[in-house]
Short mmCIF file of C-alpha atoms and ligand atoms in Angstrom, two decimals:
data_model
loop_
_atom_site.label_atom_id
_atom_site.label_comp_id
_atom_site.label_asym_id
_atom_site.label_seq_id
_atom_site.Cartn_x
_atom_site.Cartn_y
_atom_site.Cartn_z
CA MET A 234 -62.54 1.92 123.41
CA ARG A 235 -61.95 -1.34 121.54
CA THR A 236 -58.67 -2.88 122.63
CA ILE A 237 -59.22 -5.99 120.51
CA PRO A 238 -61.34 -5.34 117.38
CA ILE A 239 -62.98 -8.26 115.55
CA ALA A 240 -60.60 -7.76 112.64
CA SER A 241 -57.89 -5.36 111.70
CA PRO A 242 -56.48 -5.37 108.17
CA TYR A 243 -52.73 -5.88 108.02
CA LEU A 244 -52.14 -3.00 105.61
CA GLY A 245 -49.07 -0.78 105.55
CA LYS A 246 -47.19 1.81 103.57
CA GLU A 247 -46.26 -0.71 100.85
CA GLU A 248 -49.91 -1.26 99.96
CA ALA A 249 -50.66 2.49 100.09
CA GLN A 250 -47.67 3.25 97.84
CA ALA A 251 -48.67 0.48 95.40
CA ALA A 252 -52.24 1.84 95.13
CA TYR A 253 -50.84 5.36 94.66
CA ASP A 254 -48.45 4.23 91.92
CA THR A 255 -51.23 2.34 90.12
CA ILE A 256 -53.56 5.33 90.26
CA LEU A 257 -50.89 7.51 88.68
CA SER A 258 -50.02 4.85 86.09
CA GLY A 259 -53.19 5.65 84.16
CA TRP A 260 -54.38 2.02 84.14
CA VAL A 261 -56.76 1.48 87.04
CA THR A 262 -59.20 -1.25 85.97
CA GLN A 263 -58.33 -4.91 85.29
CA GLY A 264 -54.95 -4.88 83.56
CA PRO A 265 -51.27 -5.70 84.17
CA LYS A 266 -51.48 -5.62 87.99
CA VAL A 267 -54.38 -8.10 87.99
CA ALA A 268 -52.33 -10.40 85.72
CA GLU A 269 -49.33 -10.10 88.06
CA PHE A 270 -51.45 -10.82 91.14
CA GLU A 271 -52.99 -13.87 89.43
CA THR A 272 -49.56 -15.29 88.55
CA ALA A 273 -48.26 -14.78 92.10
CA PHE A 274 -51.44 -16.27 93.61
CA ALA A 275 -51.36 -19.40 91.43
CA GLU A 276 -47.71 -19.89 92.31
CA TYR A 277 -48.42 -19.45 96.03
CA VAL A 278 -51.23 -22.03 96.21
CA GLY A 279 -49.72 -24.40 93.63
CA SER A 280 -52.39 -24.26 90.92
CA LYS A 281 -51.80 -23.73 87.21
CA TYR A 282 -54.14 -20.75 86.91
CA ALA A 283 -55.73 -18.11 89.10
CA VAL A 284 -58.53 -15.86 87.86
CA ALA A 285 -59.21 -12.65 89.82
CA MET A 286 -62.80 -11.57 90.50
CA SER A 287 -64.61 -8.69 92.16
CA ASN A 288 -65.27 -10.83 95.26
CA CYS A 289 -65.70 -14.44 96.36
CA THR A 290 -69.46 -14.36 95.74
CA SER A 291 -68.88 -13.60 92.04
CA ALA A 292 -66.13 -16.25 92.02
CA LEU A 293 -68.63 -18.81 93.35
CA HIS A 294 -71.32 -17.72 90.87
CA LEU A 295 -69.04 -18.11 87.85
CA SER A 296 -67.75 -21.42 89.21
CA MET A 297 -71.34 -22.70 89.23
CA ILE A 298 -71.72 -21.64 85.59
CA VAL A 299 -68.49 -23.22 84.35
CA ALA A 300 -69.29 -26.38 86.33
CA GLY A 301 -72.48 -26.60 84.26
CA ILE A 302 -74.93 -26.11 87.14
CA ARG A 303 -78.38 -25.38 85.74
CA GLU A 304 -81.94 -24.77 86.85
CA GLY A 305 -83.26 -27.55 89.10
CA ASP A 306 -79.85 -29.13 89.76
CA GLU A 307 -79.09 -29.91 93.38
CA VAL A 308 -75.86 -28.77 95.01
CA ILE A 309 -75.06 -30.06 98.49
CA CYS A 310 -73.56 -27.48 100.86
CA PRO A 311 -73.59 -26.66 104.56
CA SER A 312 -76.34 -24.35 105.81
CA MET A 313 -73.86 -23.28 108.46
CA SER A 314 -71.86 -20.91 106.31
CA PHE A 315 -71.99 -17.28 105.27
CA ILE A 316 -75.11 -16.64 103.17
CA ALA A 317 -73.06 -16.23 99.94
CA THR A 318 -72.35 -20.00 99.89
CA ALA A 319 -76.02 -20.90 99.44
CA ASN A 320 -76.83 -17.78 97.40
CA SER A 321 -74.26 -18.68 94.75
CA ILE A 322 -76.22 -21.88 94.01
CA ARG A 323 -79.52 -20.02 93.73
CA TYR A 324 -78.18 -17.49 91.16
CA GLU A 325 -78.42 -20.21 88.51
CA ASN A 326 -81.84 -21.33 89.83
CA ALA A 327 -80.24 -24.47 91.21
CA ILE A 328 -81.21 -25.86 94.62
CA PRO A 329 -78.96 -25.72 97.70
CA VAL A 330 -79.42 -28.98 99.62
CA PHE A 331 -78.25 -28.36 103.16
CA ALA A 332 -76.21 -31.02 104.97
CA GLU A 333 -74.97 -31.12 108.56
CA VAL A 334 -71.54 -30.07 109.74
CA ASP A 335 -69.22 -31.98 112.09
CA SER A 336 -67.66 -30.59 115.27
CA ASP A 337 -64.93 -28.86 113.21
CA TYR A 338 -67.80 -26.89 111.51
CA ASN A 339 -67.02 -28.49 108.14
CA LEU A 340 -69.44 -30.49 106.00
CA SER A 341 -70.27 -33.98 107.30
CA LEU A 342 -69.29 -36.64 104.75
CA GLU A 343 -71.88 -39.03 106.16
CA ASP A 344 -74.75 -36.56 105.94
CA THR A 345 -73.63 -35.46 102.46
CA LYS A 346 -73.89 -39.10 101.33
CA ALA A 347 -77.39 -39.26 102.84
CA LYS A 348 -78.43 -36.15 100.87
CA LEU A 349 -77.36 -37.46 97.43
CA THR A 350 -80.18 -37.81 94.90
CA PRO A 351 -80.25 -38.37 91.12
CA LYS A 352 -80.47 -34.56 90.79
CA THR A 353 -77.23 -33.90 92.70
CA LYS A 354 -74.72 -32.25 90.36
CA ALA A 355 -72.09 -30.79 92.69
CA ILE A 356 -70.82 -30.50 96.24
CA LEU A 357 -69.89 -27.04 97.52
CA LEU A 358 -67.33 -27.75 100.23
CA VAL A 359 -66.57 -24.88 102.62
CA HIS A 360 -63.31 -24.61 104.56
CA GLN A 361 -65.06 -22.89 107.41
CA ILE A 362 -63.19 -20.01 109.07
CA GLY A 363 -60.00 -21.31 107.45
CA MET A 364 -60.11 -24.86 108.87
CA PRO A 365 -59.37 -27.28 106.01
CA ALA A 366 -62.20 -29.70 105.16
CA ASN A 367 -61.53 -33.28 104.11
CA ILE A 368 -61.06 -32.63 100.38
CA LYS A 369 -59.70 -36.12 99.64
CA GLU A 370 -62.85 -37.92 100.86
CA PHE A 371 -65.19 -35.45 99.16
CA GLN A 372 -63.26 -35.71 95.90
CA LYS A 373 -63.60 -39.51 96.11
CA LEU A 374 -67.34 -39.19 96.65
CA CYS A 375 -67.61 -36.78 93.69
CA ASP A 376 -65.64 -39.16 91.46
CA GLU A 377 -67.86 -42.11 92.45
CA HIS A 378 -71.05 -40.19 91.63
CA ASN A 379 -69.82 -38.08 88.71
CA LEU A 380 -70.24 -34.80 90.60
CA VAL A 381 -68.27 -31.57 90.43
CA LEU A 382 -66.43 -30.51 93.57
CA ILE A 383 -66.41 -26.75 94.15
CA GLU A 384 -64.49 -25.40 97.13
CA ASP A 385 -65.59 -22.29 99.01
CA ALA A 386 -62.20 -21.29 100.40
CA ALA A 387 -63.29 -17.69 101.10
CA CYS A 388 -61.56 -17.83 104.50
CA ALA A 389 -58.83 -20.41 103.77
CA ILE A 390 -55.98 -18.54 102.06
CA GLY A 391 -52.74 -20.15 103.24
CA SER A 392 -54.39 -23.12 104.99
CA SER A 393 -53.10 -26.52 103.92
CA ILE A 394 -53.50 -30.28 104.15
CA GLU A 395 -50.36 -32.38 104.57
CA GLY A 396 -48.30 -29.46 103.28
CA GLN A 397 -50.44 -28.92 100.18
CA ARG A 398 -52.14 -25.53 100.09
CA ILE A 399 -55.88 -25.11 99.64
CA GLY A 400 -56.37 -24.03 96.03
CA SER A 401 -54.26 -26.79 94.49
CA HIS A 402 -56.42 -29.87 95.12
CA SER A 403 -59.43 -29.45 92.87
CA ASP A 404 -60.47 -27.44 89.84
CA LEU A 405 -62.73 -24.71 91.20
CA VAL A 406 -61.52 -23.13 94.41
CA CYS A 407 -62.87 -19.71 95.39
CA PHE A 408 -61.16 -17.20 97.71
CA SER A 409 -62.16 -13.87 99.25
CA PHE A 410 -60.14 -10.72 99.95
CA HIS A 411 -62.81 -9.01 102.03
CA PRO A 412 -61.21 -7.17 104.99
CA ARG A 413 -62.42 -9.86 107.43
CA LYS A 414 -60.14 -12.34 105.65
CA VAL A 415 -56.46 -12.93 106.40
CA ILE A 416 -55.36 -10.71 103.50
CA THR A 417 -57.44 -8.06 101.79
CA THR A 418 -57.78 -5.96 98.67
CA GLY A 419 -60.70 -3.97 100.11
CA ASP A 420 -63.02 -6.39 98.36
CA GLY A 421 -61.94 -9.02 95.88
CA GLY A 422 -61.90 -12.69 94.98
CA MET A 423 -59.98 -15.36 93.10
CA VAL A 424 -60.70 -18.74 91.52
CA THR A 425 -57.83 -21.20 91.23
CA THR A 426 -57.89 -24.08 88.78
CA SER A 427 -55.55 -26.30 86.84
CA ASN A 428 -58.10 -26.74 84.05
CA PRO A 429 -57.25 -24.41 81.11
CA LYS A 430 -60.84 -24.50 79.81
CA TYR A 431 -62.22 -23.36 83.17
CA SER A 432 -59.61 -20.61 83.36
CA GLU A 433 -60.43 -19.31 79.88
CA ARG A 434 -64.19 -19.34 80.41
CA LEU A 435 -63.93 -17.67 83.82
CA LYS A 436 -61.85 -14.90 82.24
CA LEU A 437 -64.42 -14.49 79.50
CA LEU A 438 -67.46 -14.42 81.78
CA ARG A 439 -65.99 -11.96 84.27
CA GLN A 440 -65.64 -9.34 81.54
CA HIS A 441 -69.03 -9.34 79.79
CA ALA A 442 -67.98 -12.42 77.71
CA MET A 443 -66.09 -9.96 75.52
CA SER A 444 -64.05 -11.74 72.84
CA ILE A 445 -61.17 -9.23 73.13
CA ASN A 446 -60.34 -7.71 76.48
CA ASP A 447 -59.60 -4.01 77.12
CA ARG A 448 -55.88 -4.51 77.45
CA VAL A 449 -55.50 -6.38 74.15
CA ARG A 450 -57.57 -3.73 72.35
CA TYR A 451 -55.49 -0.97 73.94
CA GLU A 452 -52.20 -2.58 72.97
CA SER A 453 -53.26 -3.51 69.43
CA THR A 454 -51.68 -1.59 66.57
CA GLN A 455 -54.61 -2.59 64.34
CA VAL A 456 -58.22 -1.49 64.67
CA ILE A 457 -60.07 -4.45 66.17
CA PHE A 458 -63.68 -4.96 67.24
CA GLU A 459 -64.95 -7.15 70.01
CA GLU A 460 -67.92 -9.53 70.10
CA TYR A 461 -69.97 -10.58 73.12
CA LEU A 462 -69.97 -14.35 72.94
CA GLU A 463 -72.51 -15.25 75.62
CA LEU A 464 -74.28 -13.73 78.62
CA GLY A 465 -71.43 -12.23 80.65
CA TYR A 466 -70.94 -10.25 83.83
CA ASN A 467 -68.84 -7.41 85.16
CA TYR A 468 -66.99 -9.24 87.93
CA ARG A 469 -63.60 -7.58 87.34
CA MET A 470 -61.03 -6.81 90.00
CA THR A 471 -59.34 -3.42 89.52
CA ASP A 472 -55.60 -2.91 89.13
CA ILE A 473 -55.70 -0.68 92.25
CA GLN A 474 -56.97 -3.66 94.27
CA ALA A 475 -54.53 -6.10 92.64
CA SER A 476 -51.53 -3.87 93.38
CA VAL A 477 -52.53 -4.01 97.07
CA GLY A 478 -53.08 -7.78 96.81
CA ILE A 479 -49.56 -8.39 95.50
CA HIS A 480 -48.09 -6.87 98.68
CA GLN A 481 -50.62 -8.61 100.92
CA LEU A 482 -49.75 -11.98 99.40
CA ALA A 483 -46.05 -11.39 100.07
CA LYS A 484 -46.89 -10.91 103.78
CA LEU A 485 -49.35 -13.80 104.05
CA ASP A 486 -47.08 -16.35 105.73
CA ILE A 487 -45.95 -13.79 108.31
CA ILE A 488 -49.57 -12.85 109.07
CA ILE A 489 -50.57 -16.51 109.43
CA GLY A 490 -47.58 -17.14 111.71
CA GLU A 491 -48.76 -14.35 114.01
CA ARG A 492 -52.38 -15.53 113.94
CA ARG A 493 -51.33 -19.07 114.86
CA LYS A 494 -49.20 -17.81 117.75
CA ILE A 495 -52.20 -15.90 119.14
CA ALA A 496 -54.54 -18.88 118.54
CA HIS A 497 -52.23 -21.19 120.51
CA LYS A 498 -52.07 -18.65 123.34
CA TYR A 499 -55.90 -18.63 123.49
CA ILE A 500 -55.94 -22.44 123.46
CA ASP A 501 -53.41 -22.63 126.31
CA GLU A 502 -55.40 -20.18 128.43
CA LEU A 503 -58.88 -21.52 127.66
CA LYS A 504 -58.28 -25.28 127.86
CA GLN A 505 -58.76 -25.22 131.67
CA TYR A 506 -62.50 -24.46 131.19
CA ASP A 507 -64.53 -27.65 130.62
CA PHE A 508 -67.52 -25.76 129.26
CA ILE A 509 -65.54 -24.22 126.38
CA ARG A 510 -65.05 -26.32 123.25
CA LEU A 511 -61.94 -25.16 121.45
CA PRO A 512 -61.27 -25.18 117.68
CA ILE A 513 -60.39 -28.59 116.24
CA GLU A 514 -57.50 -28.64 113.77
CA PRO A 515 -57.71 -32.15 112.27
CA GLU A 516 -54.47 -34.11 112.15
CA GLY A 517 -52.28 -33.25 109.16
CA THR A 518 -54.07 -29.96 108.55
CA PHE A 519 -52.82 -26.42 109.01
CA SER A 520 -55.30 -23.62 109.63
CA ASN A 521 -54.74 -19.92 108.97
CA TYR A 522 -57.06 -19.22 111.95
CA GLN A 523 -59.04 -16.68 109.96
CA SER A 524 -61.30 -16.67 113.03
CA PHE A 525 -60.91 -18.22 116.46
CA SER A 526 -64.21 -19.89 117.27
CA ILE A 527 -65.28 -21.34 120.61
CA TYR A 528 -68.45 -23.24 121.51
CA LEU A 529 -70.07 -22.80 124.93
CA ASP A 530 -71.48 -26.07 126.27
CA LYS A 531 -74.79 -26.25 128.14
CA SER A 532 -72.79 -26.42 131.40
CA SER A 533 -71.47 -22.88 130.80
CA PRO A 534 -72.15 -20.60 133.81
CA VAL A 535 -72.91 -17.70 131.41
CA SER A 536 -75.05 -17.53 128.30
CA ARG A 537 -73.42 -16.77 124.96
CA ASN A 538 -74.90 -13.28 124.79
CA ASP A 539 -73.86 -12.40 128.36
CA PHE A 540 -70.37 -13.72 127.64
CA MET A 541 -70.15 -11.55 124.51
CA GLN A 542 -71.33 -8.51 126.54
CA ILE A 543 -68.76 -9.15 129.32
CA LEU A 544 -66.02 -9.23 126.69
CA LEU A 545 -67.36 -6.13 124.92
CA ASP A 546 -67.37 -4.26 128.25
CA LYS A 547 -63.66 -5.05 128.38
CA GLY A 548 -63.16 -3.70 124.84
CA ILE A 549 -63.00 -7.12 123.18
CA SER A 550 -65.22 -7.56 120.12
CA THR A 551 -66.74 -10.96 119.34
CA ARG A 552 -69.38 -12.21 116.92
CA ARG A 553 -71.91 -15.01 117.19
CA GLY A 554 -70.76 -18.18 115.44
CA VAL A 555 -71.23 -18.85 111.75
CA MET A 556 -74.80 -18.24 110.60
CA THR A 557 -77.19 -20.86 109.21
CA ALA A 558 -78.63 -20.01 105.80
CA HIS A 559 -81.78 -22.19 106.09
CA ARG A 560 -83.05 -20.01 108.95
CA GLU A 561 -82.81 -16.80 106.94
CA PRO A 562 -85.88 -15.47 105.09
CA ALA A 563 -83.92 -15.59 101.82
CA HIS A 564 -83.71 -19.40 102.01
CA GLU A 565 -86.75 -20.46 104.08
C1 LIG B 1679 -67.63 -19.05 103.55
C2 LIG B 1679 -67.80 -17.78 102.77
N1 LIG B 1679 -68.17 -17.84 101.48
C3 LIG B 1679 -68.30 -16.73 100.74
C4 LIG B 1679 -68.08 -15.48 101.27
C5 LIG B 1679 -68.29 -14.27 100.41
O1 LIG B 1679 -67.11 -13.57 100.18
P1 LIG B 1679 -67.11 -12.10 99.51
O2 LIG B 1679 -67.49 -11.15 100.58
O3 LIG B 1679 -65.72 -11.90 99.03
O4 LIG B 1679 -68.08 -12.14 98.39
C6 LIG B 1679 -67.70 -15.36 102.61
C7 LIG B 1679 -67.45 -14.03 103.18
O5 LIG B 1679 -67.51 -13.80 104.35
C8 LIG B 1679 -67.54 -16.55 103.39
O6 LIG B 1679 -67.18 -16.49 104.67
#
C-alpha cells in the first residue's frame, strides 16, 4: 500500500463536470475552451499572450522554431534536466551544449559564460522542479551576446521572483500540464509571450500552419478555403483538456499553499540531519515545490538506493534526482 504516492493529481468534481460538459457541447478539439484557458493563463502569469500546446515538449520545439534556431546552431542548456529539454534543441538539428548546474540545480551562469561560442544562438534556462532560476542575469547575458532566452518552466507554474510570476519575464516561456506537475490537463503545455509576432506564429505552427483555423471556418457564413503557409505541426490542445485546465488554474494558489506547507514541514524535520542537503530557495524567490528534492552527502549512513527502499517499504514513493541527458544513449 502506498501511503504517500510520488504524485497525486488535484482533480475533483469540477474538472470532471467541465470535461463532461465540453464533451456534450459538440466541440471537443481546440476551440473556445482553449481560448478561454489561454486568456486566464496569460492573466495569471502576467504575460500578454498564452498559446496552448499538446505538451511542454511541443511548446519547446515550436519556441526553438520561432526563435530562429537552425541546423548547427548551439543552444546552452543544463544536462541535468528531463530529456525533453535537450531533445527540443535536437528537433531542429541544433546542438545542445551542456553546462553545469549550481547547488539549487539551476543552470550555472559562470559555466554558461564559459560555454559561449560564436555559434551560440540561445540559452534554454530551466526552472528545475519549480525553483526559479536567475532570469535577470541570464537575460543580461543574452542581451550582451545577442542571444534568445527560452525558459523551460515545465515545472514552474505559480513560482515567482520578487513577486513577479514565471511566464512574464521573457518572450518564450514553456509550461507543462503533465500529471506530475502542480496542475494538470492529463497532458498539455503552454507558451507565454508578450511578443505578438511570436504568439501569431506559434498559433499558426501548432495547427499545421493553416491560414484559417477550424473555428473560424466553422463560424464563417461564407465558403472559405484554407492554405498551408509553411511546414506545420499538430500540437493542438483539446477543448476537453482546456476545460479541465481552467478549473485547475483557479485552484493553483491553494495547491501551492498546501505544497509549501508540506515542504516546510519536511525542512523542519530533516534539518537536524547533517548528511541531508535540503532544497535551496534563493532569496526573493518563491517556489511551487513541484518536487521536494534532497541530496545525500557522502557522510550519509545509508546509500541513496537503500534509503529509497526503506521509504518504499514504509509506503513512501521517491524517485532518483533529476536525470542527466548527456549520459543517455540518445545524447551520447
Ligand atoms: C524540465 C522539463 N522540461 C520539459 C518537460 C516535458 O514536459 P511534457 O511532458 O509536458 O512534454 C518536463 C516534463 O517532465 C520537464 O520536467
